Short mmCIF file of C-alpha atoms in Angstrom, two decimals:
data_model
loop_
_atom_site.label_atom_id
_atom_site.label_comp_id
_atom_site.label_asym_id
_atom_site.label_seq_id
_atom_site.Cartn_x
_atom_site.Cartn_y
_atom_site.Cartn_z
CA MET A 1 -17.98 16.17 27.11
CA GLN A 2 -15.34 14.33 25.13
CA GLU A 3 -16.65 11.06 26.56
CA ASN A 4 -20.22 11.86 25.47
CA ARG A 5 -19.09 12.68 21.98
CA GLN A 6 -17.16 9.42 21.86
CA GLU A 7 -20.28 7.54 22.99
CA GLN A 8 -22.21 8.91 20.00
CA ASN A 9 -19.87 7.02 17.74
CA PHE A 10 -21.07 3.67 19.05
CA ASN A 11 -24.46 2.04 18.63
CA SER A 12 -26.29 -0.16 21.12
CA ASP A 13 -24.33 -3.26 19.98
CA ASN A 14 -21.13 -1.46 20.86
CA LYS A 15 -20.22 -1.19 17.21
CA LEU A 16 -18.98 1.95 15.52
CA HIS A 17 -21.84 4.06 14.28
CA ILE A 18 -20.52 4.56 10.78
CA GLU A 19 -23.28 6.98 9.71
CA THR A 20 -22.50 9.30 12.61
CA LEU A 21 -18.83 9.17 11.77
CA MET A 22 -19.52 9.99 8.15
CA ASP A 23 -21.72 12.93 9.10
CA GLU A 24 -19.08 14.33 11.36
CA TYR A 25 -15.83 13.62 9.56
CA SER A 26 -16.51 13.16 5.87
CA HIS A 27 -15.88 16.71 4.68
CA LYS A 28 -12.85 17.20 6.84
CA LEU A 29 -11.38 13.88 5.65
CA LEU A 30 -12.27 14.72 2.05
CA ARG A 31 -10.35 17.98 2.29
CA TYR A 32 -7.45 16.10 3.86
CA CYS A 33 -7.39 13.48 1.08
CA HIS A 34 -7.77 16.23 -1.54
CA THR A 35 -4.70 17.99 -0.17
CA VAL A 36 -2.64 14.80 0.05
CA LEU A 37 -3.62 13.45 -3.37
CA CYS A 38 -4.05 16.82 -5.12
CA ASN A 39 -6.93 15.34 -7.09
CA TYR A 40 -10.57 15.71 -6.12
CA HIS A 41 -11.84 12.51 -7.78
CA ASP A 42 -9.10 10.42 -6.19
CA ALA A 43 -9.95 12.06 -2.88
CA GLN A 44 -13.57 10.91 -3.23
CA ASP A 45 -12.36 7.33 -3.82
CA ALA A 46 -10.00 7.58 -0.87
CA LEU A 47 -12.78 8.85 1.37
CA GLN A 48 -15.02 5.92 0.46
CA SER A 49 -12.21 3.44 1.13
CA THR A 50 -11.42 5.12 4.42
CA PHE A 51 -14.92 4.61 5.82
CA ILE A 52 -15.20 1.07 4.45
CA LYS A 53 -11.89 0.20 6.09
CA ALA A 54 -12.95 1.91 9.31
CA TYR A 55 -16.07 -0.23 9.32
CA TYR A 56 -14.16 -3.47 8.79
CA LYS A 57 -11.27 -2.50 11.06
CA GLN A 58 -13.41 -1.39 13.98
CA SER A 59 -12.18 -4.30 16.09
CA SER A 60 -8.80 -2.53 16.22
CA PHE A 61 -10.42 0.60 17.66
CA LYS A 62 -10.75 0.78 21.42
CA LYS A 63 -13.24 3.01 23.17
CA ASP A 64 -10.53 4.80 25.13
CA MET A 65 -8.81 5.83 21.90
CA ASP A 66 -9.44 9.12 20.17
CA ILE A 67 -11.42 8.53 16.99
CA SER A 68 -10.02 11.43 15.01
CA PRO A 69 -6.34 10.31 14.72
CA TRP A 70 -7.54 6.76 14.10
CA LEU A 71 -9.64 7.89 11.11
CA PHE A 72 -6.95 10.22 9.79
CA LYS A 73 -4.40 7.41 10.00
CA ILE A 74 -6.63 5.18 7.88
CA ALA A 75 -7.21 8.04 5.43
CA TYR A 76 -3.50 8.80 5.18
CA ASN A 77 -2.58 5.14 4.60
CA THR A 78 -5.30 4.90 1.97
CA CYS A 79 -3.91 7.96 0.17
CA ILE A 80 -0.36 6.59 0.30
CA ASP A 81 -1.52 3.27 -1.03
CA MET A 82 -3.35 5.01 -3.89
CA THR A 83 -0.28 7.13 -4.67
CA ARG A 84 1.92 4.04 -4.84
CA LYS A 85 -0.48 2.15 -7.04
CA LYS A 86 -0.78 5.12 -9.37
CA LYS A 87 2.97 5.53 -9.50
CA ILE A 88 3.48 1.87 -10.35
CA ALA A 89 0.76 2.05 -13.01
CA GLN A 90 2.34 5.17 -14.45
CA ILE A 91 5.78 3.59 -14.64
CA LEU A 92 4.71 0.23 -15.91
CA PHE A 93 1.80 1.00 -18.11
CA SER A 94 2.31 4.66 -19.03
CA SER A 95 -1.13 5.41 -17.70
CA THR A 96 -1.94 9.07 -17.66
CA GLN A 97 -2.94 10.79 -14.47
CA LYS A 98 -6.41 12.32 -14.31
CA GLN A 99 -5.90 16.04 -14.09
CA GLU A 100 -7.24 18.07 -11.23
CA GLU A 101 -10.22 19.98 -12.60
CA GLY A 102 -9.61 23.48 -11.36
CA TYR A 103 -10.36 22.86 -7.70
CA ILE A 104 -6.86 23.92 -6.75
CA PRO A 105 -5.39 27.13 -8.21
CA GLN A 106 -2.59 26.15 -10.59
CA ASN A 107 0.19 27.98 -8.74
CA ILE A 108 -0.78 26.30 -5.47
CA LEU A 109 -1.11 22.92 -7.15
CA ASP A 110 2.37 23.26 -8.68
CA ALA A 111 3.80 24.25 -5.31
CA LEU A 112 2.04 21.42 -3.46
CA MET A 113 3.30 18.91 -5.99
CA THR A 114 6.86 19.75 -5.05
CA LEU A 115 6.11 18.30 -1.60
CA SER A 116 5.80 14.67 -0.60
CA PRO A 117 2.36 13.29 0.38
CA LEU A 118 3.49 13.29 4.01
CA ASP A 119 4.44 16.96 3.80
CA ARG A 120 1.10 17.81 2.19
CA ALA A 121 -0.68 15.89 4.95
CA LEU A 122 1.24 17.89 7.55
CA MET A 123 0.38 21.17 5.83
CA PHE A 124 -3.33 20.37 6.09
CA SER A 125 -3.19 19.03 9.62
CA ARG A 126 -1.25 22.00 10.99
CA ALA A 127 -2.79 24.83 8.98
CA ILE A 128 -6.43 23.76 8.68
CA ASP A 129 -7.02 21.13 11.32
CA GLU A 130 -4.65 22.81 13.80
CA SER A 131 -3.48 19.45 15.10
CA SER A 132 -0.67 19.31 17.63
CA TYR A 133 2.54 17.42 16.88
CA ASP A 134 1.57 14.91 19.57
CA GLU A 135 -1.68 14.17 17.74
CA LEU A 136 0.16 13.93 14.42
CA SER A 137 2.63 11.56 15.98
CA LYS A 138 -0.25 9.08 16.51
CA ILE A 139 -1.20 9.31 12.85
CA HIS A 140 2.23 9.07 11.29
CA SER A 141 4.09 6.95 13.87
CA LYS A 142 6.98 9.40 13.96
CA SER A 143 8.22 11.46 16.89
CA PRO A 144 6.62 14.90 17.43
CA GLU A 145 10.04 16.50 17.06
CA ALA A 146 10.75 14.81 13.72
CA LEU A 147 7.33 15.91 12.47
CA ARG A 148 7.91 19.49 13.62
CA LYS A 149 11.19 19.64 11.70
CA ARG A 150 9.57 18.08 8.70
CA TYR A 151 6.66 20.52 8.76
CA GLU A 152 8.92 23.54 9.10
CA ARG A 153 11.10 22.39 6.23
CA ALA A 154 8.06 21.77 4.01
CA ARG A 155 6.47 25.10 4.98
CA LYS A 156 9.66 26.93 4.04
CA LYS A 157 9.79 25.12 0.72
CA LEU A 158 6.15 25.88 -0.04
CA ILE A 159 6.49 29.58 0.74
CA GLU A 160 9.65 29.73 -1.34
CA GLN A 161 7.76 28.22 -4.27
CA LEU A 162 5.04 30.84 -4.05
CA LYS A 163 7.09 33.90 -3.19
CA ASP A 164 6.67 35.47 -6.66
CA ASP A 165 2.91 35.39 -6.79
CA TYR A 166 1.82 35.33 -3.18
CA PRO A 167 0.81 38.77 -1.90
CA TYR A 168 1.15 37.92 1.78
CA TYR A 169 4.71 36.87 1.23
CA ALA A 170 5.44 40.13 -0.59
CA LYS A 171 4.01 42.12 2.34
CA LYS A 172 6.31 40.32 4.68
CA GLU A 173 9.28 41.22 2.50
CA GLU A 174 8.25 44.91 2.57
CA VAL A 175 8.06 44.88 6.35
CA LYS A 176 11.64 43.66 6.49
CA MET B 1 6.54 35.35 15.46
CA ASN B 2 7.84 34.50 11.99
CA ASN B 3 6.55 30.99 12.35
CA ASN B 4 3.06 32.26 13.19
CA TYR B 5 3.16 34.51 10.19
CA ASP B 6 4.29 31.66 7.95
CA ASP B 7 1.53 29.46 9.35
CA LYS B 8 -1.01 32.11 8.44
CA ILE B 9 0.35 32.22 4.90
CA ILE B 10 0.04 28.47 4.64
CA LYS B 11 -3.48 28.53 6.10
CA ASN B 12 -4.56 31.22 3.67
CA MET B 13 -3.08 29.26 0.81
CA MET B 14 -4.68 25.99 1.87
CA GLU B 15 -8.07 27.69 2.13
CA GLN B 16 -7.90 28.46 -1.57
CA ILE B 17 -8.24 24.74 -2.26
CA HIS B 18 -11.87 24.27 -3.18
CA THR B 19 -13.21 20.90 -2.10
CA PRO B 20 -16.89 20.52 -3.07
CA LYS B 21 -19.04 18.57 -0.64
CA TYR B 22 -19.56 14.94 -1.44
CA ASN B 23 -22.20 12.71 0.06
CA VAL B 24 -20.16 9.61 0.71
CA SER B 25 -22.73 7.87 2.97
CA LYS B 26 -24.80 6.39 0.18
CA ASP B 27 -21.84 4.78 -1.58
CA VAL B 28 -20.30 3.48 1.63
CA ILE B 29 -23.51 2.00 3.02
CA LYS B 30 -24.20 0.40 -0.35
CA LYS B 31 -20.80 -1.27 -0.39
CA ILE B 32 -20.90 -2.35 3.23
CA SER B 33 -24.34 -3.87 3.00
CA ALA B 34 -23.98 -5.27 -0.51
CA VAL B 35 -24.86 -8.93 -0.73
CA PRO B 36 -22.39 -10.59 -3.08
CA LYS B 37 -24.05 -11.50 -6.34
CA SER B 38 -22.41 -14.86 -6.65
CA LYS B 39 -22.92 -15.84 -3.03
CA TYR B 40 -24.56 -19.01 -4.20
CA PHE B 41 -21.47 -19.88 -6.20
CA LEU B 42 -19.26 -19.20 -3.21
CA ARG B 43 -21.42 -21.45 -1.08
CA LYS B 44 -20.94 -24.20 -3.64
CA VAL B 45 -17.17 -23.63 -3.60
CA LEU B 46 -17.17 -23.77 0.19
CA ILE B 47 -19.13 -27.02 0.22
CA ALA B 48 -16.80 -28.45 -2.46
CA ALA B 49 -13.78 -27.40 -0.37
CA ILE B 50 -15.19 -29.10 2.72
CA ILE B 51 -15.84 -32.29 0.75
CA ILE B 52 -12.32 -32.20 -0.71
CA CYS B 53 -10.86 -31.61 2.76
CA LEU B 54 -12.81 -34.55 4.14
CA CYS B 55 -11.66 -36.73 1.24
CA ALA B 56 -8.06 -35.61 1.77
CA GLY B 57 -8.40 -36.45 5.46
CA LEU B 58 -9.89 -39.85 4.68
CA LEU B 59 -7.15 -40.59 2.15
CA GLY B 60 -4.55 -39.54 4.69
CA ALA B 61 -6.08 -41.81 7.31
CA LEU B 62 -6.26 -44.65 4.80
CA LYS B 63 -2.61 -44.15 3.89
CA LEU B 64 -1.73 -44.18 7.60
CA ILE B 65 -3.56 -47.46 8.06
CA VAL B 66 -1.95 -49.01 4.96
CA VAL B 67 1.55 -47.91 5.93
CA ASN B 68 1.06 -49.16 9.48
CA VAL B 69 -0.23 -52.48 8.21
CA VAL B 70 2.77 -52.80 5.90
CA ASN B 71 5.06 -51.87 8.79
CA LEU B 72 3.71 -54.72 10.91
CA ASP B 73 5.73 -57.14 8.83
CA GLY B 74 8.89 -55.13 8.62
CA GLU B 75 11.58 -53.84 10.92
CA THR B 76 11.21 -50.62 12.90
CA SER B 77 10.78 -47.87 10.39
CA GLN B 78 10.62 -44.11 10.53
CA PHE B 79 7.05 -43.22 9.79
CA GLU B 80 6.41 -39.78 8.45
CA TYR B 81 2.95 -38.50 9.20
CA PRO B 82 1.26 -37.70 5.89
CA PRO B 83 0.61 -34.02 5.30
CA ASN B 84 -2.97 -32.95 5.27
CA PRO B 85 -3.19 -29.81 3.21
CA ALA B 86 -6.49 -28.09 2.71
CA VAL B 87 -6.97 -28.01 -1.01
CA ILE B 88 -9.38 -25.42 -2.22
CA THR B 89 -10.44 -24.14 -5.58
CA PRO B 90 -9.54 -20.48 -5.77
CA THR B 91 -12.27 -17.95 -6.18
CA PRO B 92 -11.50 -15.26 -8.73
CA GLU B 93 -9.80 -12.17 -7.38
CA PHE B 94 -10.39 -8.68 -8.64
CA GLU B 95 -9.25 -5.76 -6.62
CA ILE B 96 -6.63 -6.06 -3.97
CA GLU B 97 -7.13 -4.11 -0.78
CA PRO B 98 -4.25 -3.34 1.58
CA ILE B 99 -3.53 -6.26 3.82
CA ASP B 100 -3.60 -4.12 6.97
CA ILE B 101 -7.36 -4.63 7.19
CA TYR B 102 -6.57 -8.08 8.50
CA ASN B 103 -3.68 -7.24 10.78
CA GLY B 104 -5.25 -9.18 13.64
CA PHE B 105 -4.68 -12.36 11.69
CA PHE B 106 -0.95 -11.83 11.59
CA ASP B 107 -0.25 -11.36 15.29
CA ASP B 108 1.23 -14.81 15.81
CA ILE B 109 2.88 -15.11 12.41
CA THR B 110 6.37 -16.60 12.51
CA ILE B 111 9.31 -15.11 10.67
CA GLY B 112 9.31 -15.93 7.00
CA GLU B 113 5.79 -17.33 7.02
CA LEU B 114 3.33 -16.40 4.29
CA ARG B 115 -0.33 -16.13 5.09
CA LEU B 116 -3.35 -15.67 2.93
CA ILE B 117 -6.64 -14.31 4.19
CA ILE B 118 -9.83 -15.04 2.37
CA ASP B 119 -12.76 -12.83 3.19
CA LYS B 120 -15.87 -14.71 2.23
CA ASN B 121 -18.16 -11.70 2.09
CA ASP B 122 -16.03 -8.87 0.82
CA TYR B 123 -15.16 -9.18 -2.83
CA SER B 124 -12.80 -6.30 -2.75
CA ALA B 125 -10.53 -8.25 -0.44
CA GLN B 126 -11.42 -11.81 -1.12
CA MET B 127 -7.95 -13.06 -1.70
CA ASN B 128 -5.05 -10.93 -0.68
CA ILE B 129 -1.68 -11.05 -2.31
CA PRO B 130 0.46 -12.43 0.48
CA ASP B 131 3.15 -10.17 1.89
CA PHE B 132 6.39 -10.95 3.62
CA ASP B 133 7.52 -8.21 6.03
CA THR B 134 10.65 -8.08 8.09
CA SER B 135 12.87 -5.64 9.94
CA SER B 136 15.92 -7.87 9.46
CA TYR B 137 18.04 -7.32 6.38
CA SER B 138 19.45 -10.87 6.42
CA GLU B 139 15.95 -12.37 6.57
CA LEU B 140 14.96 -10.30 3.58
CA GLU B 141 18.01 -11.51 1.67
CA GLU B 142 17.18 -15.13 2.55
CA ALA B 143 13.59 -14.71 1.35
CA LEU B 144 14.79 -13.18 -1.91
CA LYS B 145 17.01 -16.20 -2.57
CA LEU B 146 13.88 -18.35 -2.91
CA SER B 147 12.66 -16.26 -5.84
CA ILE B 148 13.09 -17.33 -9.45
CA ILE B 149 14.54 -13.87 -10.10
CA ASP B 150 18.07 -12.76 -9.24
CA PHE B 151 17.68 -9.46 -7.45
CA SER B 152 20.34 -6.82 -7.02
CA LEU B 153 20.62 -4.90 -3.77
CA PRO B 154 22.54 -1.71 -2.90
CA TYR B 155 25.78 -2.09 -0.93
CA TYR B 156 26.19 1.60 -0.17
CA ILE B 157 23.80 3.59 1.97
CA PRO B 158 24.76 7.13 3.14
CA ASP B 159 25.88 7.69 6.73
CA GLY B 160 23.12 8.07 9.26
CA TYR B 161 20.68 5.82 7.44
CA THR B 162 19.86 2.34 8.65
CA PHE B 163 17.68 -0.42 7.30
CA THR B 164 14.31 -0.18 9.04
CA LYS B 165 12.03 -2.54 7.16
CA GLY B 166 11.60 -4.56 4.04
CA SER B 167 8.69 -6.20 2.34
CA ILE B 168 8.07 -8.56 -0.52
CA SER B 169 4.68 -9.14 -2.07
CA TYR B 170 3.98 -12.26 -4.03
CA PHE B 171 1.74 -13.51 -6.76
CA LEU B 172 -0.26 -16.61 -6.23
CA GLY B 173 1.32 -18.39 -9.12
CA GLU B 174 -0.88 -21.43 -9.53
CA GLU B 175 -4.44 -22.23 -10.34
CA THR B 176 -4.99 -24.51 -7.40
CA LEU B 177 -4.18 -23.16 -4.04
CA GLU B 178 -2.62 -25.63 -1.66
CA ALA B 179 -2.46 -24.19 1.77
CA GLU B 180 -2.98 -25.10 5.38
CA LEU B 181 -6.13 -23.69 6.92
CA LEU B 182 -5.12 -22.18 10.24
CA LEU B 183 -8.26 -20.43 11.30
CA SER B 184 -11.79 -19.73 10.27
CA GLU B 185 -13.37 -16.90 12.18
CA GLU B 186 -16.51 -14.85 12.04
CA LYS B 187 -15.99 -11.13 12.54
CA ASN B 188 -18.41 -8.29 11.79
CA ASN B 189 -20.72 -10.80 10.10
CA ASN B 190 -17.92 -11.83 7.74
CA ILE B 191 -16.22 -15.18 7.64
CA TYR B 192 -12.47 -14.96 7.36
CA GLU B 193 -10.25 -17.91 6.55
CA VAL B 194 -6.57 -17.72 7.34
CA TYR B 195 -4.23 -19.98 5.39
CA ARG B 196 -0.52 -20.68 5.74
CA LEU B 197 1.11 -20.86 2.32
CA PRO B 198 3.97 -23.21 1.51
CA GLU B 199 7.47 -21.83 0.86
CA ARG B 200 7.18 -22.38 -2.86
CA TYR B 201 4.92 -19.34 -3.17
CA LYS B 202 8.01 -17.28 -2.48
CA LYS B 203 9.19 -18.16 -5.97
CA TYR B 204 6.95 -15.56 -7.59
CA PRO B 205 7.51 -12.10 -6.20
CA ASN B 206 5.59 -9.11 -7.42
CA ASN B 207 7.59 -6.30 -5.90
CA VAL B 208 10.12 -5.66 -3.17
CA PHE B 209 10.58 -2.59 -0.99
CA LEU B 210 13.51 -1.76 1.29
CA TYR B 211 13.32 1.24 3.61
CA PHE B 212 16.27 3.06 5.14
CA ASN B 213 15.69 5.93 7.55
CA ASN B 214 17.75 8.45 9.46
CA GLU B 215 16.97 10.09 12.80
CA GLN B 216 15.48 13.16 11.12
CA GLY B 217 12.77 11.07 9.54
CA ASP B 218 14.25 11.20 6.03
CA GLU B 219 13.78 8.08 4.00
CA ILE B 220 15.46 6.20 1.20
CA ARG B 221 13.18 3.70 -0.45
CA TYR B 222 14.68 1.08 -2.68
CA SER B 223 12.00 -0.58 -4.78
CA ILE B 224 12.13 -3.47 -7.17
CA PHE B 225 9.24 -4.00 -9.55
CA LEU B 226 8.83 -7.08 -11.66
CA THR B 227 7.44 -6.15 -15.02
CA TYR B 228 5.46 -8.51 -17.15
CA SER B 229 4.17 -8.75 -20.61
CA GLU B 230 1.89 -11.02 -22.55
CA GLU B 231 4.73 -11.49 -24.96
CA GLU B 232 8.13 -12.49 -23.83
CA GLY B 233 10.60 -9.64 -23.96
CA GLY B 234 8.01 -6.87 -23.86
CA SER B 235 9.37 -3.50 -23.05
CA ILE B 236 8.45 -0.82 -20.58
CA GLN B 237 7.42 2.66 -21.53
CA ARG B 238 7.98 5.34 -19.01
CA ASN B 239 6.21 8.61 -18.62
CA ILE B 240 8.69 11.40 -18.92
CA THR B 241 7.00 14.75 -18.65
CA LYS B 242 8.19 18.27 -19.33
CA THR B 243 9.04 18.67 -15.69
CA THR B 244 11.34 15.68 -15.64
CA THR B 245 15.00 16.09 -16.35
CA THR B 246 16.88 12.99 -17.38
CA LYS B 247 20.50 12.02 -17.51
CA THR B 248 21.99 8.82 -18.89
CA LEU B 249 24.40 7.11 -16.58
CA GLU B 250 26.87 4.32 -17.18
CA ILE B 251 26.51 1.90 -14.34
CA GLN B 252 28.12 -1.47 -14.57
CA GLY B 253 25.71 -4.37 -14.79
CA PHE B 254 22.82 -2.41 -16.20
CA GLU B 255 22.17 -2.01 -19.88
CA LYS B 256 20.18 1.17 -19.52
CA SER B 257 20.42 3.55 -16.65
CA LEU B 258 18.54 6.73 -16.44
CA LEU B 259 18.49 9.34 -13.73
CA LEU B 260 15.21 11.16 -13.47
CA HIS B 261 14.86 14.24 -11.40
CA ASN B 262 11.24 15.21 -11.16
CA SER B 263 10.38 18.15 -9.01
CA ALA B 264 6.89 18.97 -10.26
CA GLU B 265 5.06 15.80 -11.12
CA ASN B 266 5.57 14.08 -7.80
CA ALA B 267 8.07 15.37 -5.31
CA TYR B 268 7.85 12.24 -3.23
CA PHE B 269 10.29 10.91 -5.74
CA LEU B 270 12.51 13.94 -5.70
CA ASN B 271 15.53 12.03 -6.83
CA GLU B 272 14.56 9.01 -8.75
CA LEU B 273 16.87 6.53 -10.29
CA VAL B 274 15.51 3.98 -12.67
CA LEU B 275 17.73 1.12 -13.59
CA TYR B 276 16.11 -1.02 -16.14
CA ASN B 277 17.51 -4.30 -17.27
CA GLU B 278 15.95 -6.67 -19.74
CA ILE B 279 14.85 -10.21 -19.20
CA SER B 280 18.34 -11.56 -18.48
CA PRO B 281 17.94 -11.87 -14.70
CA VAL B 282 15.04 -14.28 -15.04
CA LYS B 283 16.14 -17.83 -14.39
CA GLU B 284 13.02 -19.67 -15.45
CA ILE B 285 11.19 -17.64 -18.01
CA THR B 286 8.78 -20.46 -18.71
CA ASN B 287 7.13 -19.94 -15.35
CA PHE B 288 3.83 -18.20 -15.64
CA ILE B 289 2.39 -15.85 -13.17
CA ARG B 290 -1.27 -15.32 -12.79
CA VAL B 291 -2.96 -11.97 -12.84
CA PHE B 292 -6.56 -11.72 -11.87
CA PRO B 293 -9.19 -9.92 -13.91
CA LYS B 294 -10.54 -6.69 -12.48
CA GLU B 295 -14.20 -7.28 -13.15
CA LEU B 296 -16.17 -9.64 -11.01
CA PRO B 297 -17.64 -12.36 -13.17
CA GLU B 298 -20.78 -14.15 -12.07
CA GLU B 299 -18.85 -17.34 -11.78
CA PHE B 300 -15.36 -18.56 -12.19
CA LYS B 301 -14.38 -18.64 -15.84
CA SER B 302 -10.93 -19.89 -16.61
CA GLU B 303 -10.75 -18.07 -19.94
CA GLU B 304 -10.91 -14.76 -18.10
CA ILE B 305 -7.65 -15.39 -16.34
CA HIS B 306 -4.68 -13.74 -17.97
CA TYR B 307 -1.36 -15.48 -18.00
CA LEU B 308 1.61 -13.19 -18.18
CA THR B 309 5.33 -13.74 -18.09
CA TYR B 310 7.95 -11.76 -16.26
CA SER B 311 9.64 -9.51 -18.76
CA GLY B 312 12.08 -7.51 -16.73
CA VAL B 313 13.15 -5.99 -13.48
CA LEU B 314 12.93 -2.32 -12.64
CA TYR B 315 14.90 -0.79 -9.82
CA LEU B 316 14.05 2.55 -8.27
CA ILE B 317 15.61 4.64 -5.59
CA ASN B 318 13.38 7.29 -4.08
CA THR B 319 14.74 9.77 -1.61
CA ASP B 320 13.52 12.73 0.36
CA ASN B 321 16.61 14.68 0.92
CA LEU B 322 19.73 13.36 -0.79
CA SER B 323 21.99 14.97 -3.35
CA GLU B 324 22.25 13.65 -6.88
CA ASP B 325 25.80 12.45 -6.16
CA GLU B 326 24.63 10.35 -3.22
CA VAL B 327 21.84 8.80 -5.29
CA ILE B 328 24.33 7.88 -8.02
CA LYS B 329 26.69 6.46 -5.40
CA ILE B 330 23.93 4.17 -4.13
CA ALA B 331 23.11 3.14 -7.71
CA LYS B 332 26.71 2.29 -8.47
CA SER B 333 26.85 0.02 -5.43
CA ILE B 334 23.95 -2.14 -6.64
CA LYS B 335 25.12 -5.70 -7.24
#
């Protein structure tokens, strides 16, 4: 089953079928980039770059590899690169950051911004994508154990940030 | 049990992020299949480069013959084979893509070597800023010595952290690129040319990053940014938002030192130390660096190239999980 799905990603010339990949992964990757960058328009740019890089980097992808971590790794590196460039531009040229236009509720945005891009990536991958630490280890080149600790620390921090206005958290407090 | 509950909270929270659908296919396909507008110009440049290379080769051969003829009359002499650099006219560069697209071209790179990849079909990555990467601290120090700037490095790093990698990116500081063509390869219908750059390109760094990590995955990143201005002595303006708290520090060797703690704007830089010193570290301020225009002109126009000078050096320490005291301790150790 997995093998058949993998086959769909290649065309008759044994090249990656980029259209199929875009159909299957674009929204998931867009949500991932949106969470990491906390800006929808930047996420759109990152998504474009991710697929263009995937197309040009396809020689580094082997058929026995799993396509999903490979794509997410490219997306993550693209987001990090964009974050760095923006940070440098902000420091050097006082450029102002484009504001997120209401796609993320303000309290959640504020809380997410207290985390690093890696932590935000882990939040998405664990909570939405339900990736295992072994899978995440392929994306971030860190040990599964280090990523687990990192995720737990970030999760605690995020919940702490939202404890005043998050109803689920309040319910948990009542139970105690 | 608690962890599951916390995961549910996070999931519920993350689902409140609204990400509208976006049809990326059209834009991607357009970019991938775009035929460069000035392909004809590039072809001309390529032909010119081949002719120049042939001429350089012929001149080299001629010199060899002349020297050998001269040597016939003399005593045994040490003959140095004339270098045969590929001299090419640079094509204008616009947006720099991360160099990892071309990782395959760096597999056999030797320590300290600088390589430049030119992608003949992809404008967005036509000429990459060369990078120097190393996992050896002493190699990084040696490479920094070749720069026209005197850099300062930290001599204190908290227990448990070790140097894991360092990188320097460079500007191509001259109008004419002199480099040795190592490889020309066709991949994915693109032609890639791989050049080895001479050591002198290490004179013009753009920025430097040093990474220190501990076993828990925490990171200290020490970054050095060269700042530049069209006028000598230009100053830097920093964005300090409402969520940033600042503290002035007195650290020997730096005229202005400012500790920024920013928890809301970007937590990746939870503790951020900016040490800013003016132009004094620059040894040769008359050296120009070249910055490429962002727009793609139809053809190479020299008046569109901006010449800027280095105006200062900015040092930053970014940490994940250190106390303010530790960050200050690192800063005070910078020499």
